[in-house]
Amino acid sequence: MYDASDPRAALAAAPATVRPAPTRFAGAEYARFYELPPQEEAEGLRGWYARGQNFLVNHVEAAAGAILARAAQPDEYVLLLPDAATRVEIEAGGERRGLDGNSLAFIPPGDSRVTVKAPGRMIRLFTTRAGDLAARAVNAASYAEPHPNVAPLADWPAPPGGWRVRSYGLDVPPEPTRFGRIWRCTTFMVNYLDPADGPRDATKMSPHHHDDFEQGSLVLDGAYTHHIRWPWTTDMTIWRPDDHEYCAAPSLTVIPPPAIHTSRAEMAGQMVDIFCPPRRDFSEKPGWVLNAGDYPMP
């Protein structure tokens, strides 16, 4: 359900399918990094980890000289640099290149190394195939058993130009017919939402659900309240009360399917939506995925 001014109101309706009613629901996951000690501390950096079924988020505060390295990474991952003053050097796939802040990069499988040249916040997104990192998540115990209703992770096609570091600037002007600023790779879709300039209009909320994929909502600045409601089924024993959770920055909320959800900015702020693997419905909208030419659809 979207307000007429919301670009998502133009999404094509999902084809009618006969889905069995869920027999179990998972709760939402809330990781308020600002309330937690870091799960990782090394020279020049402090890192927090939280996960969903298919993906994990590593929020890092890094000083100049800090190094984030991966060896034998099984798949493509994301490096997001939200602060304009940050600068890093990336070594991966046999290349070395600098990257300024206010940007994101997709880093190929295999060995990689990110050296911080100018400090700032860094967010890395990995699939949970990176088992060593998934084990560090503050909510790792919640996934001792797989959560229900989430489709298995399946990668999208490899880029025709081969594996390499691909980077994109975040400073893309808003477009009324496009929802946020969306990029995708083989494993992730990242929507760097248009920033909130103040509290969201309470008469223009967007309650909706996803049949079989999680949504990660990463608050980078400001604060948001996540409103989440689970469907009622014939089995009253699996009903869950609604959530109305206030999450400031930095924090990650993982919204499970098929819960109905919407988020309200409580002040000026910045939120990023994370999907793993990419969403087909967003990808099918012309012009919505800003790097669609680099990564083909299945």
PDB file of C-alpha atoms in Angstrom:
ATOM      1  CA  MET A   1       0.000   0.000   0.000  1.00  0.00           C
ATOM      2  CA  TYR A   2       1.646   3.206  -1.193  1.00  0.00           C
ATOM      3  CA  ASP A   3       0.635   6.833  -1.299  1.00  0.00           C
ATOM      4  CA  ALA A   4       0.051   8.030  -4.859  1.00  0.00           C
ATOM      5  CA  SER A   5       3.166  10.229  -4.584  1.00  0.00           C
ATOM      6  CA  ASP A   6       5.385   7.204  -3.843  1.00  0.00           C
ATOM      7  CA  PRO A   7       7.192   5.897  -6.979  1.00  0.00           C
ATOM      8  CA  ARG A   8       6.600   2.337  -5.757  1.00  0.00           C
ATOM      9  CA  ALA A   9       2.891   2.826  -6.429  1.00  0.00           C
ATOM     10  CA  ALA A  10       3.806   2.276 -10.103  1.00  0.00           C
ATOM     11  CA  LEU A  11       5.328  -1.161  -9.505  1.00  0.00           C
ATOM     12  CA  ALA A  12       3.594  -3.915 -11.398  1.00  0.00           C
ATOM     13  CA  ALA A  13       1.416  -6.076  -9.190  1.00  0.00           C
ATOM     14  CA  ALA A  14       2.975  -9.421  -8.375  1.00  0.00           C
ATOM     15  CA  PRO A  15       1.426 -12.276 -10.363  1.00  0.00           C
ATOM     16  CA  ALA A  16      -1.217 -14.164  -8.464  1.00  0.00           C
ATOM     17  CA  THR A  17       0.198 -17.318  -6.908  1.00  0.00           C
ATOM     18  CA  VAL A  18      -1.138 -19.861  -4.507  1.00  0.00           C
ATOM     19  CA  ARG A  19       1.275 -19.771  -1.583  1.00  0.00           C
ATOM     20  CA  PRO A  20       0.762 -21.986   1.419  1.00  0.00           C
ATOM     21  CA  ALA A  21       0.083 -20.031   4.574  1.00  0.00           C
ATOM     22  CA  PRO A  22       3.181 -19.702   6.771  1.00  0.00           C
ATOM     23  CA  THR A  23       3.394 -22.147   9.630  1.00  0.00           C
ATOM     24  CA  ARG A  24       6.126 -20.177  11.412  1.00  0.00           C
ATOM     25  CA  PHE A  25       7.211 -16.572  11.609  1.00  0.00           C
ATOM     26  CA  ALA A  26      10.572 -15.082  12.495  1.00  0.00           C
ATOM     27  CA  GLY A  27      10.852 -11.920  14.517  1.00  0.00           C
ATOM     28  CA  ALA A  28      12.608  -8.821  13.253  1.00  0.00           C
ATOM     29  CA  GLU A  29      16.240  -8.299  14.210  1.00  0.00           C
ATOM     30  CA  TYR A  30      17.370  -5.007  15.750  1.00  0.00           C
ATOM     31  CA  ALA A  31      21.071  -4.230  16.124  1.00  0.00           C
ATOM     32  CA  ARG A  32      21.587  -0.793  17.658  1.00  0.00           C
ATOM     33  CA  PHE A  33      25.329  -0.509  17.244  1.00  0.00           C
ATOM     34  CA  TYR A  34      25.418   2.645  19.371  1.00  0.00           C
ATOM     35  CA  GLU A  35      24.315   0.579  22.374  1.00  0.00           C
ATOM     36  CA  LEU A  36      26.840  -2.242  21.837  1.00  0.00           C
ATOM     37  CA  PRO A  37      30.561  -2.704  22.344  1.00  0.00           C
ATOM     38  CA  PRO A  38      32.352  -3.404  19.055  1.00  0.00           C
ATOM     39  CA  GLN A  39      32.653  -7.043  18.029  1.00  0.00           C
ATOM     40  CA  GLU A  40      36.048  -6.237  16.529  1.00  0.00           C
ATOM     41  CA  GLU A  41      38.793  -3.886  17.664  1.00  0.00           C
ATOM     42  CA  ALA A  42      42.129  -3.612  15.877  1.00  0.00           C
ATOM     43  CA  GLU A  43      44.672  -0.900  15.344  1.00  0.00           C
ATOM     44  CA  GLY A  44      42.797   2.075  13.968  1.00  0.00           C
ATOM     45  CA  LEU A  45      39.373   0.507  13.669  1.00  0.00           C
ATOM     46  CA  ARG A  46      36.266  -0.526  15.591  1.00  0.00           C
ATOM     47  CA  GLY A  47      33.750  -2.825  13.951  1.00  0.00           C
ATOM     48  CA  TRP A  48      30.218  -4.039  14.601  1.00  0.00           C
ATOM     49  CA  TYR A  49      28.526  -6.991  12.895  1.00  0.00           C
ATOM     50  CA  ALA A  50      24.873  -7.975  12.535  1.00  0.00           C
ATOM     51  CA  ARG A  51      23.220 -10.369  10.131  1.00  0.00           C
ATOM     52  CA  GLY A  52      20.121 -11.545   8.356  1.00  0.00           C
ATOM     53  CA  GLN A  53      19.500 -14.930   6.764  1.00  0.00           C
ATOM     54  CA  ASN A  54      21.462 -14.253   3.571  1.00  0.00           C
ATOM     55  CA  PHE A  55      23.546 -11.175   4.369  1.00  0.00           C
ATOM     56  CA  LEU A  56      25.543  -9.437   7.067  1.00  0.00           C
ATOM     57  CA  VAL A  57      26.506  -5.838   7.759  1.00  0.00           C
ATOM     58  CA  ASN A  58      29.891  -4.741   9.106  1.00  0.00           C
ATOM     59  CA  HIS A  59      29.800  -1.141  10.356  1.00  0.00           C
ATOM     60  CA  VAL A  60      33.324   0.218  10.811  1.00  0.00           C
ATOM     61  CA  GLU A  61      34.803   3.370  12.305  1.00  0.00           C
ATOM     62  CA  ALA A  62      38.304   3.590  10.849  1.00  0.00           C
ATOM     63  CA  ALA A  63      41.305   5.845  11.335  1.00  0.00           C
ATOM     64  CA  ALA A  64      43.924   6.579   8.691  1.00  0.00           C
ATOM     65  CA  GLY A  65      46.218   3.588   8.283  1.00  0.00           C
ATOM     66  CA  ALA A  66      43.619   0.979   9.217  1.00  0.00           C
ATOM     67  CA  ILE A  67      43.389  -2.043   6.924  1.00  0.00           C
ATOM     68  CA  LEU A  68      40.382  -4.226   6.143  1.00  0.00           C
ATOM     69  CA  ALA A  69      41.481  -7.374   4.347  1.00  0.00           C
ATOM     70  CA  ARG A  70      39.666 -10.434   3.018  1.00  0.00           C
ATOM     71  CA  ALA A  71      41.332 -13.652   1.896  1.00  0.00           C
ATOM     72  CA  ALA A  72      39.569 -16.098  -0.437  1.00  0.00           C
ATOM     73  CA  GLN A  73      36.273 -14.211  -0.208  1.00  0.00           C
ATOM     74  CA  PRO A  74      33.755 -16.552  -1.912  1.00  0.00           C
ATOM     75  CA  ASP A  75      31.656 -13.902  -3.657  1.00  0.00           C
ATOM     76  CA  GLU A  76      31.250 -10.233  -4.491  1.00  0.00           C
ATOM     77  CA  TYR A  77      30.822  -7.796  -1.602  1.00  0.00           C
ATOM     78  CA  VAL A  78      29.960  -4.142  -1.051  1.00  0.00           C
ATOM     79  CA  LEU A  79      32.006  -1.291   0.390  1.00  0.00           C
ATOM     80  CA  LEU A  80      29.959   1.819   1.221  1.00  0.00           C
ATOM     81  CA  LEU A  81      31.692   5.089   2.150  1.00  0.00           C
ATOM     82  CA  PRO A  82      29.005   7.550   3.313  1.00  0.00           C
ATOM     83  CA  ASP A  83      31.372  10.317   4.479  1.00  0.00           C
ATOM     84  CA  ALA A  84      32.687  12.616   1.748  1.00  0.00           C
ATOM     85  CA  ALA A  85      36.033  13.217   3.503  1.00  0.00           C
ATOM     86  CA  THR A  86      36.909   9.511   3.662  1.00  0.00           C
ATOM     87  CA  ARG A  87      39.467   8.129   1.228  1.00  0.00           C
ATOM     88  CA  VAL A  88      40.655   4.546   0.769  1.00  0.00           C
ATOM     89  CA  GLU A  89      42.873   2.474  -1.484  1.00  0.00           C
ATOM     90  CA  ILE A  90      41.412  -0.801  -2.752  1.00  0.00           C
ATOM     91  CA  GLU A  91      43.508  -3.735  -3.908  1.00  0.00           C
ATOM     92  CA  ALA A  92      41.536  -6.555  -5.525  1.00  0.00           C
ATOM     93  CA  GLY A  93      41.514  -8.633  -8.686  1.00  0.00           C
ATOM     94  CA  GLY A  94      45.038  -7.612  -9.588  1.00  0.00           C
ATOM     95  CA  GLU A  95      44.292  -3.880  -9.557  1.00  0.00           C
ATOM     96  CA  ARG A  96      44.940  -1.041  -7.128  1.00  0.00           C
ATOM     97  CA  ARG A  97      42.824   2.092  -7.104  1.00  0.00           C
ATOM     98  CA  GLY A  98      41.864   4.971  -4.856  1.00  0.00           C
ATOM     99  CA  LEU A  99      38.284   5.727  -3.894  1.00  0.00           C
ATOM    100  CA  ASP A 100      36.933   8.882  -2.282  1.00  0.00           C
ATOM    101  CA  GLY A 101      34.014   8.986   0.120  1.00  0.00           C
ATOM    102  CA  ASN A 102      30.355   9.538  -0.736  1.00  0.00           C
ATOM    103  CA  SER A 103      30.570   6.448  -2.925  1.00  0.00           C
ATOM    104  CA  LEU A 104      30.112   2.707  -2.994  1.00  0.00           C
ATOM    105  CA  ALA A 105      32.126  -0.065  -4.594  1.00  0.00           C
ATOM    106  CA  PHE A 106      31.501  -3.684  -5.503  1.00  0.00           C
ATOM    107  CA  ILE A 107      34.591  -5.753  -4.778  1.00  0.00           C
ATOM    108  CA  PRO A 108      35.199  -9.056  -6.610  1.00  0.00           C
ATOM    109  CA  PRO A 109      35.637 -12.491  -5.051  1.00  0.00           C
ATOM    110  CA  GLY A 110      39.049 -13.619  -3.889  1.00  0.00           C
ATOM    111  CA  ASP A 111      41.662 -11.666  -1.963  1.00  0.00           C
ATOM    112  CA  SER A 112      41.153  -7.967  -1.322  1.00  0.00           C
ATOM    113  CA  ARG A 113      42.567  -5.246   0.861  1.00  0.00           C
ATOM    114  CA  VAL A 114      41.159  -1.827   1.764  1.00  0.00           C
ATOM    115  CA  THR A 115      43.636   0.655   3.253  1.00  0.00           C
ATOM    116  CA  VAL A 116      42.218   3.771   4.883  1.00  0.00           C
ATOM    117  CA  LYS A 117      43.943   6.954   3.736  1.00  0.00           C
ATOM    118  CA  ALA A 118      41.542   9.459   5.347  1.00  0.00           C
ATOM    119  CA  PRO A 119      39.285   8.398   8.253  1.00  0.00           C
ATOM    120  CA  GLY A 120      35.557   7.893   8.339  1.00  0.00           C
ATOM    121  CA  ARG A 121      32.744   5.397   8.511  1.00  0.00           C
ATOM    122  CA  MET A 122      32.803   2.335   6.285  1.00  0.00           C
ATOM    123  CA  ILE A 123      30.072  -0.226   5.786  1.00  0.00           C
ATOM    124  CA  ARG A 124      30.840  -3.599   4.281  1.00  0.00           C
ATOM    125  CA  LEU A 125      28.053  -5.916   3.119  1.00  0.00           C
ATOM    126  CA  PHE A 126      28.753  -9.632   2.757  1.00  0.00           C
ATOM    127  CA  THR A 127      26.640 -12.686   2.125  1.00  0.00           C
ATOM    128  CA  THR A 128      26.557 -15.127   5.014  1.00  0.00           C
ATOM    129  CA  ARG A 129      28.745 -17.429   2.934  1.00  0.00           C
ATOM    130  CA  ALA A 130      31.486 -15.475   4.726  1.00  0.00           C
ATOM    131  CA  GLY A 131      31.023 -17.755   7.704  1.00  0.00           C
ATOM    132  CA  ASP A 132      33.876 -16.307   9.751  1.00  0.00           C
ATOM    133  CA  LEU A 133      32.218 -12.880   9.682  1.00  0.00           C
ATOM    134  CA  ALA A 134      28.696 -14.204  10.202  1.00  0.00           C
ATOM    135  CA  ALA A 135      29.908 -15.866  13.406  1.00  0.00           C
ATOM    136  CA  ARG A 136      30.893 -12.436  14.765  1.00  0.00           C
ATOM    137  CA  ALA A 137      27.394 -11.002  14.390  1.00  0.00           C
ATOM    138  CA  VAL A 138      25.849  -9.756  17.580  1.00  0.00           C
ATOM    139  CA  ASN A 139      22.717 -11.707  16.653  1.00  0.00           C
ATOM    140  CA  ALA A 140      24.442 -14.842  15.332  1.00  0.00           C
ATOM    141  CA  ALA A 141      22.582 -17.056  17.800  1.00  0.00           C
ATOM    142  CA  SER A 142      19.266 -16.040  16.258  1.00  0.00           C
ATOM    143  CA  TYR A 143      20.271 -17.875  13.076  1.00  0.00           C
ATOM    144  CA  ALA A 144      21.395 -21.119  14.685  1.00  0.00           C
ATOM    145  CA  GLU A 145      18.407 -22.475  12.759  1.00  0.00           C
ATOM    146  CA  PRO A 146      17.466 -20.874   9.421  1.00  0.00           C
ATOM    147  CA  HIS A 147      14.608 -18.414   9.618  1.00  0.00           C
ATOM    148  CA  PRO A 148      11.418 -19.474   7.836  1.00  0.00           C
ATOM    149  CA  ASN A 149       9.914 -17.988   4.676  1.00  0.00           C
ATOM    150  CA  VAL A 150      13.214 -16.708   3.202  1.00  0.00           C
ATOM    151  CA  ALA A 151      14.158 -17.965  -0.260  1.00  0.00           C
ATOM    152  CA  PRO A 152      17.670 -19.427  -0.600  1.00  0.00           C
ATOM    153  CA  LEU A 153      20.422 -17.115  -1.777  1.00  0.00           C
ATOM    154  CA  ALA A 154      21.031 -17.348  -5.533  1.00  0.00           C
ATOM    155  CA  ASP A 155      23.580 -15.112  -7.227  1.00  0.00           C
ATOM    156  CA  TRP A 156      22.677 -13.012 -10.248  1.00  0.00           C
ATOM    157  CA  PRO A 157      24.761 -13.316 -13.445  1.00  0.00           C
ATOM    158  CA  ALA A 158      28.417 -12.293 -13.407  1.00  0.00           C
ATOM    159  CA  PRO A 159      29.246  -8.982 -15.121  1.00  0.00           C
ATOM    160  CA  PRO A 160      30.049  -9.437 -18.832  1.00  0.00           C
ATOM    161  CA  GLY A 161      33.203  -7.362 -18.443  1.00  0.00           C
ATOM    162  CA  GLY A 162      34.632  -9.770 -15.873  1.00  0.00           C
ATOM    163  CA  TRP A 163      35.459  -9.350 -12.216  1.00  0.00           C
ATOM    164  CA  ARG A 164      36.907  -6.022 -11.160  1.00  0.00           C
ATOM    165  CA  VAL A 165      36.296  -3.226  -8.677  1.00  0.00           C
ATOM    166  CA  ARG A 166      33.326  -1.156  -9.816  1.00  0.00           C
ATOM    167  CA  SER A 167      32.561   2.093  -7.999  1.00  0.00           C
ATOM    168  CA  TYR A 168      29.783   4.674  -8.139  1.00  0.00           C
ATOM    169  CA  GLY A 169      29.250   8.109  -6.618  1.00  0.00           C
ATOM    170  CA  LEU A 170      26.290   8.505  -4.273  1.00  0.00           C
ATOM    171  CA  ASP A 171      25.639  12.115  -5.254  1.00  0.00           C
ATOM    172  CA  VAL A 172      22.813  11.386  -7.698  1.00  0.00           C
ATOM    173  CA  PRO A 173      20.003  13.979  -7.902  1.00  0.00           C
ATOM    174  CA  PRO A 174      16.555  12.760  -6.807  1.00  0.00           C
ATOM    175  CA  GLU A 175      14.137  11.819  -9.558  1.00  0.00           C
ATOM    176  CA  PRO A 176      10.371  11.924  -8.801  1.00  0.00           C
ATOM    177  CA  THR A 177       9.659   8.742 -10.791  1.00  0.00           C
ATOM    178  CA  ARG A 178      12.570   6.763  -9.309  1.00  0.00           C
ATOM    179  CA  PHE A 179      12.621   5.298  -5.799  1.00  0.00           C
ATOM    180  CA  GLY A 180      15.881   6.312  -4.128  1.00  0.00           C
ATOM    181  CA  ARG A 181      19.299   5.629  -5.664  1.00  0.00           C
ATOM    182  CA  ILE A 182      19.744   1.962  -6.488  1.00  0.00           C
ATOM    183  CA  TRP A 183      22.798  -0.056  -7.487  1.00  0.00           C
ATOM    184  CA  ARG A 184      23.142  -3.833  -7.790  1.00  0.00           C
ATOM    185  CA  CYS A 185      25.827  -6.468  -8.216  1.00  0.00           C
ATOM    186  CA  THR A 186      25.695 -10.265  -8.326  1.00  0.00           C
ATOM    187  CA  THR A 187      24.873 -10.583  -4.637  1.00  0.00           C
ATOM    188  CA  PHE A 188      23.329  -7.313  -3.422  1.00  0.00           C
ATOM    189  CA  MET A 189      20.980  -4.504  -4.240  1.00  0.00           C
ATOM    190  CA  VAL A 190      21.682  -1.304  -2.314  1.00  0.00           C
ATOM    191  CA  ASN A 191      19.147   1.528  -2.222  1.00  0.00           C
ATOM    192  CA  TYR A 192      20.723   4.699  -0.834  1.00  0.00           C
ATOM    193  CA  LEU A 193      17.410   6.356  -0.090  1.00  0.00           C
ATOM    194  CA  ASP A 194      16.839  10.045  -0.623  1.00  0.00           C
ATOM    195  CA  PRO A 195      17.667  11.655   2.721  1.00  0.00           C
ATOM    196  CA  ALA A 196      14.890  12.645   5.099  1.00  0.00           C
ATOM    197  CA  ASP A 197      14.826  16.387   5.721  1.00  0.00           C
ATOM    198  CA  GLY A 198      12.721  15.972   8.859  1.00  0.00           C
ATOM    199  CA  PRO A 199       9.953  13.788  10.297  1.00  0.00           C
ATOM    200  CA  ARG A 200       8.042  11.805   7.691  1.00  0.00           C
ATOM    201  CA  ASP A 201       4.489  12.880   6.930  1.00  0.00           C
ATOM    202  CA  ALA A 202       2.413  10.464   9.016  1.00  0.00           C
ATOM    203  CA  THR A 203      -0.383  10.580   6.427  1.00  0.00           C
ATOM    204  CA  LYS A 204       1.905   9.193   3.687  1.00  0.00           C
ATOM    205  CA  MET A 205       3.281   5.955   5.077  1.00  0.00           C
ATOM    206  CA  SER A 206       3.970   2.874   2.925  1.00  0.00           C
ATOM    207  CA  PRO A 207       2.944  -0.397   4.623  1.00  0.00           C
ATOM    208  CA  HIS A 208       3.842  -3.344   2.370  1.00  0.00           C
ATOM    209  CA  HIS A 209       5.312  -6.834   2.585  1.00  0.00           C
ATOM    210  CA  HIS A 210       7.717  -9.126   0.732  1.00  0.00           C
ATOM    211  CA  ASP A 211       6.719 -12.727   0.088  1.00  0.00           C
ATOM    212  CA  ASP A 212      10.092 -14.420   0.436  1.00  0.00           C
ATOM    213  CA  PHE A 213      12.991 -12.032   1.031  1.00  0.00           C
ATOM    214  CA  GLU A 214      14.332 -10.019   3.920  1.00  0.00           C
ATOM    215  CA  GLN A 215      14.937  -6.285   3.915  1.00  0.00           C
ATOM    216  CA  GLY A 216      17.831  -4.757   5.792  1.00  0.00           C
ATOM    217  CA  SER A 217      17.275  -1.149   6.866  1.00  0.00           C
ATOM    218  CA  LEU A 218      20.546   0.501   7.862  1.00  0.00           C
ATOM    219  CA  VAL A 219      20.246   3.855   9.633  1.00  0.00           C
ATOM    220  CA  LEU A 220      23.336   5.962   8.953  1.00  0.00           C
ATOM    221  CA  ASP A 221      22.140   9.296  10.340  1.00  0.00           C
ATOM    222  CA  GLY A 222      19.159  10.533  12.323  1.00  0.00           C
ATOM    223  CA  ALA A 223      16.570   8.138  13.713  1.00  0.00           C
ATOM    224  CA  TYR A 224      13.670   6.082  12.356  1.00  0.00           C
ATOM    225  CA  THR A 225      10.815   4.111  13.898  1.00  0.00           C
ATOM    226  CA  HIS A 226      10.195   0.760  12.211  1.00  0.00           C
ATOM    227  CA  HIS A 227       6.565  -0.374  12.319  1.00  0.00           C
ATOM    228  CA  ILE A 228       6.199  -4.109  11.662  1.00  0.00           C
ATOM    229  CA  ARG A 229       3.087  -6.313  11.711  1.00  0.00           C
ATOM    230  CA  TRP A 230       2.843 -10.056  11.092  1.00  0.00           C
ATOM    231  CA  PRO A 231      -0.164 -11.561   9.270  1.00  0.00           C
ATOM    232  CA  TRP A 232      -2.821 -13.404  11.161  1.00  0.00           C
ATOM    233  CA  THR A 233      -3.236 -17.018  10.081  1.00  0.00           C
ATOM    234  CA  THR A 234      -5.712 -19.664  11.129  1.00  0.00           C
ATOM    235  CA  ASP A 235      -3.158 -20.816  13.719  1.00  0.00           C
ATOM    236  CA  MET A 236      -3.420 -18.272  16.510  1.00  0.00           C
ATOM    237  CA  THR A 237      -0.450 -19.812  18.329  1.00  0.00           C
ATOM    238  CA  ILE A 238       1.997 -18.271  15.828  1.00  0.00           C
ATOM    239  CA  TRP A 239       0.541 -14.757  15.929  1.00  0.00           C
ATOM    240  CA  ARG A 240       2.969 -12.032  16.984  1.00  0.00           C
ATOM    241  CA  PRO A 241       2.394  -8.577  18.472  1.00  0.00           C
ATOM    242  CA  ASP A 242       3.259  -5.538  16.376  1.00  0.00           C
ATOM    243  CA  ASP A 243       6.696  -3.906  16.649  1.00  0.00           C
ATOM    244  CA  HIS A 244       7.187  -0.147  16.859  1.00  0.00           C
ATOM    245  CA  GLU A 245      10.947   0.138  17.310  1.00  0.00           C
ATOM    246  CA  TYR A 246      12.884   3.402  17.507  1.00  0.00           C
ATOM    247  CA  CYS A 247      16.338   2.988  15.995  1.00  0.00           C
ATOM    248  CA  ALA A 248      18.879   5.791  15.876  1.00  0.00           C
ATOM    249  CA  ALA A 249      22.179   5.770  13.967  1.00  0.00           C
ATOM    250  CA  PRO A 250      24.045   3.566  13.484  1.00  0.00           C
ATOM    251  CA  SER A 251      21.704   0.594  13.515  1.00  0.00           C
ATOM    252  CA  LEU A 252      20.502  -2.304  11.386  1.00  0.00           C
ATOM    253  CA  THR A 253      16.970  -3.671  11.305  1.00  0.00           C
ATOM    254  CA  VAL A 254      16.277  -6.944   9.472  1.00  0.00           C
ATOM    255  CA  ILE A 255      12.634  -7.209   8.419  1.00  0.00           C
ATOM    256  CA  PRO A 256      11.488 -10.805   7.795  1.00  0.00           C
ATOM    257  CA  PRO A 257       8.986 -11.954   5.182  1.00  0.00           C
ATOM    258  CA  PRO A 258       6.043 -11.773   4.997  1.00  0.00           C
ATOM    259  CA  ALA A 259       5.744  -9.118   7.724  1.00  0.00           C
ATOM    260  CA  ILE A 260       4.011  -5.868   6.781  1.00  0.00           C
ATOM    261  CA  HIS A 261       6.368  -2.956   7.422  1.00  0.00           C
ATOM    262  CA  THR A 262       6.955   0.750   7.022  1.00  0.00           C
ATOM    263  CA  SER A 263       9.470   3.139   8.559  1.00  0.00           C
ATOM    264  CA  ARG A 264       9.032   6.721   9.677  1.00  0.00           C
ATOM    265  CA  ALA A 265      11.891   9.211   9.868  1.00  0.00           C
ATOM    266  CA  GLU A 266      11.727  10.955  13.234  1.00  0.00           C
ATOM    267  CA  MET A 267      14.162  13.694  12.212  1.00  0.00           C
ATOM    268  CA  ALA A 268      16.483  14.532   9.352  1.00  0.00           C
ATOM    269  CA  GLY A 269      18.430  11.390   8.511  1.00  0.00           C
ATOM    270  CA  GLN A 270      19.766   8.859   6.051  1.00  0.00           C
ATOM    271  CA  MET A 271      18.711   5.243   5.653  1.00  0.00           C
ATOM    272  CA  VAL A 272      19.919   2.531   3.271  1.00  0.00           C
ATOM    273  CA  ASP A 273      17.825  -0.461   2.207  1.00  0.00           C
ATOM    274  CA  ILE A 274      19.679  -3.731   1.591  1.00  0.00           C
ATOM    275  CA  PHE A 275      18.460  -6.734  -0.402  1.00  0.00           C
ATOM    276  CA  CYS A 276      20.358  -9.991  -0.930  1.00  0.00           C
ATOM    277  CA  PRO A 277      20.060 -11.103  -3.709  1.00  0.00           C
ATOM    278  CA  PRO A 278      18.852  -8.139  -5.835  1.00  0.00           C
ATOM    279  CA  ARG A 279      15.144  -7.461  -6.310  1.00  0.00           C
ATOM    280  CA  ARG A 280      13.642  -8.291  -9.688  1.00  0.00           C
ATOM    281  CA  ASP A 281      10.705  -5.858  -9.398  1.00  0.00           C
ATOM    282  CA  PHE A 282      12.990  -2.858  -8.861  1.00  0.00           C
ATOM    283  CA  SER A 283      15.305  -4.117 -11.609  1.00  0.00           C
ATOM    284  CA  GLU A 284      12.455  -4.273 -14.105  1.00  0.00           C
ATOM    285  CA  LYS A 285      11.644  -0.571 -13.680  1.00  0.00           C
ATOM    286  CA  PRO A 286      13.456   1.382 -16.425  1.00  0.00           C
ATOM    287  CA  GLY A 287      16.003   3.771 -14.983  1.00  0.00           C
ATOM    288  CA  TRP A 288      15.696   2.661 -11.367  1.00  0.00           C
ATOM    289  CA  VAL A 289      18.941   0.665 -11.189  1.00  0.00           C
ATOM    290  CA  LEU A 290      21.657   3.172 -11.940  1.00  0.00           C
ATOM    291  CA  ASN A 291      24.300   0.608 -12.984  1.00  0.00           C
ATOM    292  CA  ALA A 292      22.004  -1.837 -14.769  1.00  0.00           C
ATOM    293  CA  GLY A 293      24.322  -1.835 -17.779  1.00  0.00           C
ATOM    294  CA  ASP A 294      27.153  -3.316 -15.705  1.00  0.00           C
ATOM    295  CA  TYR A 295      25.229  -6.261 -14.243  1.00  0.00           C
ATOM    296  CA  PRO A 296      22.697  -8.259 -16.284  1.00  0.00           C
ATOM    297  CA  MET A 297      19.482  -9.670 -14.874  1.00  0.00           C
ATOM    298  CA  PRO A 298      18.929 -13.434 -14.706  1.00  0.00           C
TER     299      PRO A 298
END
